[in-house]
Amino acid sequence: MPMIARVYVGLKPGVLDPQGRTIANSLNDLGFNEVVDAKQGKVIELRFAESDAGRDAVEARVKEMCEKLLANTVIESYRIELDEE
Amino acid sequence: MPMIARVYVGLKPGVLDPQGRTIANSLNDLGFNEVVDAKQGKVIELRFAESDAGRDAVEARVKEMCEKLLANTVIESYRIELDEE
């Protein structure tokens, strides 16, 4: 069955997040004063070719993709979710 | 109890996603040939001030934020998740 991986990439705690700051400020300006903080991250959804690879094998490959391309591990952390389509 | 909202924003089906295309191509170039398609979206995490507002009230406010600022509803769809901190 084809699998889908969702990779959530966000800044590590303590890393300055000017984009999140801007979102929170803009929301406050629009009258949403209950918002005290905002952070922006990204989600990458990957669709795979049909294969016999098990869940663990797919997860290991996605982890490799994160380390090599999808996340900048100096400042970003990531979380992987696998789903069957 | 303070609440956290996570808003997932992604392109609607059928909208061209050059960023996703580039990710899929780059992964293929790196030898991850099992990836047939990729899509990139964003996650916005909002932290709220302590309040007595119920879940439904908070969700309605976050929906308003999405319509007004967080998503471009012409080409993007969004999904809201609420969590207690």
PDB file of C-alpha atoms in Angstrom:
ATOM      1  CA  MET A   1       0.000   0.000   0.000  1.00  0.00           C
ATOM      2  CA  PRO A   2       1.469   3.428  -0.871  1.00  0.00           C
ATOM      3  CA  MET A   3       2.603   5.463   2.094  1.00  0.00           C
ATOM      4  CA  ILE A   4       2.600   9.135   2.851  1.00  0.00           C
ATOM      5  CA  ALA A   5       5.073  10.808   5.171  1.00  0.00           C
ATOM      6  CA  ARG A   6       4.440  14.136   6.821  1.00  0.00           C
ATOM      7  CA  VAL A   7       7.503  15.937   8.057  1.00  0.00           C
ATOM      8  CA  TYR A   8       7.023  18.824  10.476  1.00  0.00           C
ATOM      9  CA  VAL A   9       9.994  21.177  10.598  1.00  0.00           C
ATOM     10  CA  GLY A  10      10.223  23.992  13.125  1.00  0.00           C
ATOM     11  CA  LEU A  11      12.806  26.197  14.747  1.00  0.00           C
ATOM     12  CA  LYS A  12      14.471  24.817  17.858  1.00  0.00           C
ATOM     13  CA  PRO A  13      13.531  26.493  21.137  1.00  0.00           C
ATOM     14  CA  GLY A  14      15.619  29.600  21.714  1.00  0.00           C
ATOM     15  CA  VAL A  15      16.161  30.350  18.025  1.00  0.00           C
ATOM     16  CA  LEU A  16      14.871  33.807  17.087  1.00  0.00           C
ATOM     17  CA  ASP A  17      11.677  33.536  15.029  1.00  0.00           C
ATOM     18  CA  PRO A  18      11.031  36.930  13.371  1.00  0.00           C
ATOM     19  CA  GLN A  19       8.350  35.412  11.126  1.00  0.00           C
ATOM     20  CA  GLY A  20       6.396  34.165  14.139  1.00  0.00           C
ATOM     21  CA  ARG A  21       6.863  37.521  15.872  1.00  0.00           C
ATOM     22  CA  THR A  22       5.419  39.294  12.823  1.00  0.00           C
ATOM     23  CA  ILE A  23       2.394  36.994  12.751  1.00  0.00           C
ATOM     24  CA  ALA A  24       1.690  37.617  16.448  1.00  0.00           C
ATOM     25  CA  ASN A  25       2.058  41.388  15.991  1.00  0.00           C
ATOM     26  CA  SER A  26      -0.195  41.444  12.934  1.00  0.00           C
ATOM     27  CA  LEU A  27      -2.850  39.408  14.742  1.00  0.00           C
ATOM     28  CA  ASN A  28      -2.694  41.819  17.689  1.00  0.00           C
ATOM     29  CA  ASP A  29      -3.021  44.760  15.296  1.00  0.00           C
ATOM     30  CA  LEU A  30      -6.121  43.152  13.819  1.00  0.00           C
ATOM     31  CA  GLY A  31      -7.676  43.005  17.283  1.00  0.00           C
ATOM     32  CA  PHE A  32      -6.808  39.432  18.232  1.00  0.00           C
ATOM     33  CA  ASN A  33      -5.283  40.490  21.507  1.00  0.00           C
ATOM     34  CA  GLU A  34      -5.538  37.053  23.087  1.00  0.00           C
ATOM     35  CA  VAL A  35      -2.575  35.866  20.986  1.00  0.00           C
ATOM     36  CA  VAL A  36       0.609  36.180  23.013  1.00  0.00           C
ATOM     37  CA  ASP A  37       3.009  34.275  20.789  1.00  0.00           C
ATOM     38  CA  ALA A  38       3.182  32.644  17.374  1.00  0.00           C
ATOM     39  CA  LYS A  39       5.651  30.318  15.689  1.00  0.00           C
ATOM     40  CA  GLN A  40       5.801  29.365  12.079  1.00  0.00           C
ATOM     41  CA  GLY A  41       7.085  26.045  10.820  1.00  0.00           C
ATOM     42  CA  LYS A  42       6.652  23.995   7.682  1.00  0.00           C
ATOM     43  CA  VAL A  43       5.064  20.684   6.774  1.00  0.00           C
ATOM     44  CA  ILE A  44       6.360  18.622   3.894  1.00  0.00           C
ATOM     45  CA  GLU A  45       4.130  15.849   2.643  1.00  0.00           C
ATOM     46  CA  LEU A  46       5.918  13.114   0.700  1.00  0.00           C
ATOM     47  CA  ARG A  47       4.213  10.531  -1.463  1.00  0.00           C
ATOM     48  CA  PHE A  48       6.070   7.301  -2.187  1.00  0.00           C
ATOM     49  CA  ALA A  49       6.036   4.813  -5.023  1.00  0.00           C
ATOM     50  CA  GLU A  50       4.372   1.494  -4.213  1.00  0.00           C
ATOM     51  CA  SER A  51       6.915  -0.808  -2.569  1.00  0.00           C
ATOM     52  CA  ASP A  52       7.362  -3.662  -0.118  1.00  0.00           C
ATOM     53  CA  ALA A  53       9.436  -1.556   2.244  1.00  0.00           C
ATOM     54  CA  GLY A  54       8.231  -1.819   5.843  1.00  0.00           C
ATOM     55  CA  ARG A  55       7.304   1.114   8.071  1.00  0.00           C
ATOM     56  CA  ASP A  56      10.661   1.134   9.840  1.00  0.00           C
ATOM     57  CA  ALA A  57      12.591   1.121   6.565  1.00  0.00           C
ATOM     58  CA  VAL A  58      10.517   4.009   5.183  1.00  0.00           C
ATOM     59  CA  GLU A  59      10.942   5.977   8.392  1.00  0.00           C
ATOM     60  CA  ALA A  60      14.710   5.504   8.310  1.00  0.00           C
ATOM     61  CA  ARG A  61      14.801   6.807   4.714  1.00  0.00           C
ATOM     62  CA  VAL A  62      12.672   9.849   5.586  1.00  0.00           C
ATOM     63  CA  LYS A  63      14.977  10.566   8.509  1.00  0.00           C
ATOM     64  CA  GLU A  64      17.900  10.545   6.088  1.00  0.00           C
ATOM     65  CA  MET A  65      16.002  12.975   3.799  1.00  0.00           C
ATOM     66  CA  CYS A  66      15.477  15.322   6.743  1.00  0.00           C
ATOM     67  CA  GLU A  67      19.135  15.281   7.717  1.00  0.00           C
ATOM     68  CA  LYS A  68      20.312  15.795   4.136  1.00  0.00           C
ATOM     69  CA  LEU A  69      17.777  18.213   2.707  1.00  0.00           C
ATOM     70  CA  LEU A  70      14.522  18.960   4.458  1.00  0.00           C
ATOM     71  CA  ALA A  71      15.687  20.415   7.763  1.00  0.00           C
ATOM     72  CA  ASN A  72      18.591  22.596   8.759  1.00  0.00           C
ATOM     73  CA  THR A  73      19.433  20.646  11.896  1.00  0.00           C
ATOM     74  CA  VAL A  74      21.608  23.425  13.299  1.00  0.00           C
ATOM     75  CA  ILE A  75      18.542  25.524  14.015  1.00  0.00           C
ATOM     76  CA  GLU A  76      15.569  23.301  13.166  1.00  0.00           C
ATOM     77  CA  SER A  77      14.078  20.165  14.640  1.00  0.00           C
ATOM     78  CA  TYR A  78      11.772  17.806  12.788  1.00  0.00           C
ATOM     79  CA  ARG A  79       9.105  15.210  13.484  1.00  0.00           C
ATOM     80  CA  ILE A  80       8.027  12.456  11.088  1.00  0.00           C
ATOM     81  CA  GLU A  81       4.541  10.963  10.766  1.00  0.00           C
ATOM     82  CA  LEU A  82       3.797   8.014   8.501  1.00  0.00           C
ATOM     83  CA  ASP A  83       0.379   7.233   7.141  1.00  0.00           C
ATOM     84  CA  GLU A  84      -1.051   4.764   4.723  1.00  0.00           C
ATOM     85  CA  GLU A  85      -2.827   6.427   1.858  1.00  0.00           C
TER      86      GLU A  85
ATOM     87  CA  MET B   1      -5.729  26.509  31.260  1.00  0.00           C
ATOM     88  CA  PRO B   2      -3.802  28.203  28.418  1.00  0.00           C
ATOM     89  CA  MET B   3      -4.524  26.791  24.972  1.00  0.00           C
ATOM     90  CA  ILE B   4      -2.399  26.291  21.930  1.00  0.00           C
ATOM     91  CA  ALA B   5      -3.778  26.265  18.401  1.00  0.00           C
ATOM     92  CA  ARG B   6      -1.985  24.665  15.490  1.00  0.00           C
ATOM     93  CA  VAL B   7      -3.080  25.874  12.082  1.00  0.00           C
ATOM     94  CA  TYR B   8      -2.046  23.802   9.065  1.00  0.00           C
ATOM     95  CA  VAL B   9      -2.158  25.747   5.816  1.00  0.00           C
ATOM     96  CA  GLY B  10      -1.621  24.090   2.455  1.00  0.00           C
ATOM     97  CA  LEU B  11      -2.345  24.681  -1.203  1.00  0.00           C
ATOM     98  CA  LYS B  12      -5.725  23.488  -2.419  1.00  0.00           C
ATOM     99  CA  PRO B  13      -5.678  20.472  -4.723  1.00  0.00           C
ATOM    100  CA  GLY B  14      -5.038  21.491  -8.304  1.00  0.00           C
ATOM    101  CA  VAL B  15      -3.013  24.588  -7.425  1.00  0.00           C
ATOM    102  CA  LEU B  16       0.489  24.466  -8.903  1.00  0.00           C
ATOM    103  CA  ASP B  17       3.090  23.824  -6.211  1.00  0.00           C
ATOM    104  CA  PRO B  18       6.548  24.665  -7.620  1.00  0.00           C
ATOM    105  CA  GLN B  19       8.111  24.501  -4.165  1.00  0.00           C
ATOM    106  CA  GLY B  20       6.874  20.937  -3.669  1.00  0.00           C
ATOM    107  CA  ARG B  21       8.039  20.011  -7.171  1.00  0.00           C
ATOM    108  CA  THR B  22      11.521  21.328  -6.370  1.00  0.00           C
ATOM    109  CA  ILE B  23      11.675  19.303  -3.147  1.00  0.00           C
ATOM    110  CA  ALA B  24      10.668  16.105  -4.981  1.00  0.00           C
ATOM    111  CA  ASN B  25      13.233  16.748  -7.738  1.00  0.00           C
ATOM    112  CA  SER B  26      16.005  17.483  -5.241  1.00  0.00           C
ATOM    113  CA  LEU B  27      15.221  14.330  -3.278  1.00  0.00           C
ATOM    114  CA  ASN B  28      15.308  12.292  -6.506  1.00  0.00           C
ATOM    115  CA  ASP B  29      18.655  13.889  -7.416  1.00  0.00           C
ATOM    116  CA  LEU B  30      20.015  12.864  -4.010  1.00  0.00           C
ATOM    117  CA  GLY B  31      19.077   9.239  -4.752  1.00  0.00           C
ATOM    118  CA  PHE B  32      15.708   9.091  -2.965  1.00  0.00           C
ATOM    119  CA  ASN B  33      13.972   7.702  -6.024  1.00  0.00           C
ATOM    120  CA  GLU B  34      11.003   6.332  -4.085  1.00  0.00           C
ATOM    121  CA  VAL B  35       9.611   9.862  -3.681  1.00  0.00           C
ATOM    122  CA  VAL B  36       7.072  10.513  -6.432  1.00  0.00           C
ATOM    123  CA  ASP B  37       5.550  13.740  -5.163  1.00  0.00           C
ATOM    124  CA  ALA B  38       6.029  16.351  -2.461  1.00  0.00           C
ATOM    125  CA  LYS B  39       3.942  19.221  -1.178  1.00  0.00           C
ATOM    126  CA  GLN B  40       4.960  21.977   1.144  1.00  0.00           C
ATOM    127  CA  GLY B  41       2.644  23.705   3.548  1.00  0.00           C
ATOM    128  CA  LYS B  42       3.029  25.695   6.722  1.00  0.00           C
ATOM    129  CA  VAL B  43       2.126  25.250  10.370  1.00  0.00           C
ATOM    130  CA  ILE B  44       1.416  28.199  12.590  1.00  0.00           C
ATOM    131  CA  GLU B  45       1.391  27.593  16.328  1.00  0.00           C
ATOM    132  CA  LEU B  46      -0.490  30.182  18.349  1.00  0.00           C
ATOM    133  CA  ARG B  47      -0.234  30.588  22.103  1.00  0.00           C
ATOM    134  CA  PHE B  48      -3.094  32.322  23.909  1.00  0.00           C
ATOM    135  CA  ALA B  49      -3.365  34.340  27.064  1.00  0.00           C
ATOM    136  CA  GLU B  50      -5.094  32.591  29.956  1.00  0.00           C
ATOM    137  CA  SER B  51      -8.861  33.057  29.634  1.00  0.00           C
ATOM    138  CA  ASP B  52     -12.215  31.513  30.385  1.00  0.00           C
ATOM    139  CA  ALA B  53     -13.124  31.178  26.708  1.00  0.00           C
ATOM    140  CA  GLY B  54     -14.384  27.709  25.843  1.00  0.00           C
ATOM    141  CA  ARG B  55     -12.993  25.486  23.109  1.00  0.00           C
ATOM    142  CA  ASP B  56     -15.679  26.442  20.612  1.00  0.00           C
ATOM    143  CA  ALA B  57     -15.144  30.156  21.190  1.00  0.00           C
ATOM    144  CA  VAL B  58     -11.381  29.826  20.723  1.00  0.00           C
ATOM    145  CA  GLU B  59     -11.854  27.765  17.574  1.00  0.00           C
ATOM    146  CA  ALA B  60     -14.204  30.381  16.115  1.00  0.00           C
ATOM    147  CA  ARG B  61     -11.623  33.106  16.776  1.00  0.00           C
ATOM    148  CA  VAL B  62      -8.814  31.083  15.178  1.00  0.00           C
ATOM    149  CA  LYS B  63     -11.032  30.492  12.149  1.00  0.00           C
ATOM    150  CA  GLU B  64     -11.470  34.241  11.858  1.00  0.00           C
ATOM    151  CA  MET B  65      -7.671  34.713  12.064  1.00  0.00           C
ATOM    152  CA  CYS B  66      -7.232  32.207   9.238  1.00  0.00           C
ATOM    153  CA  GLU B  67      -9.759  33.947   7.010  1.00  0.00           C
ATOM    154  CA  LYS B  68      -8.309  37.393   7.719  1.00  0.00           C
ATOM    155  CA  LEU B  69      -4.575  36.784   7.832  1.00  0.00           C
ATOM    156  CA  LEU B  70      -3.130  33.302   8.089  1.00  0.00           C
ATOM    157  CA  ALA B  71      -4.413  31.677   4.893  1.00  0.00           C
ATOM    158  CA  ASN B  72      -5.037  32.944   1.405  1.00  0.00           C
ATOM    159  CA  THR B  73      -8.350  31.150   0.979  1.00  0.00           C
ATOM    160  CA  VAL B  74      -8.361  31.651  -2.789  1.00  0.00           C
ATOM    161  CA  ILE B  75      -5.601  29.075  -3.176  1.00  0.00           C
ATOM    162  CA  GLU B  76      -5.045  27.654   0.315  1.00  0.00           C
ATOM    163  CA  SER B  77      -7.059  25.507   2.671  1.00  0.00           C
ATOM    164  CA  TYR B  78      -6.482  25.281   6.407  1.00  0.00           C
ATOM    165  CA  ARG B  79      -7.099  22.938   9.298  1.00  0.00           C
ATOM    166  CA  ILE B  80      -7.189  23.921  12.996  1.00  0.00           C
ATOM    167  CA  GLU B  81      -6.117  21.785  15.939  1.00  0.00           C
ATOM    168  CA  LEU B  82      -6.586  22.906  19.531  1.00  0.00           C
ATOM    169  CA  ASP B  83      -4.561  21.596  22.421  1.00  0.00           C
ATOM    170  CA  GLU B  84      -4.260  22.379  26.056  1.00  0.00           C
ATOM    171  CA  GLU B  85      -0.774  23.332  27.049  1.00  0.00           C
TER     172      GLU B  85
END
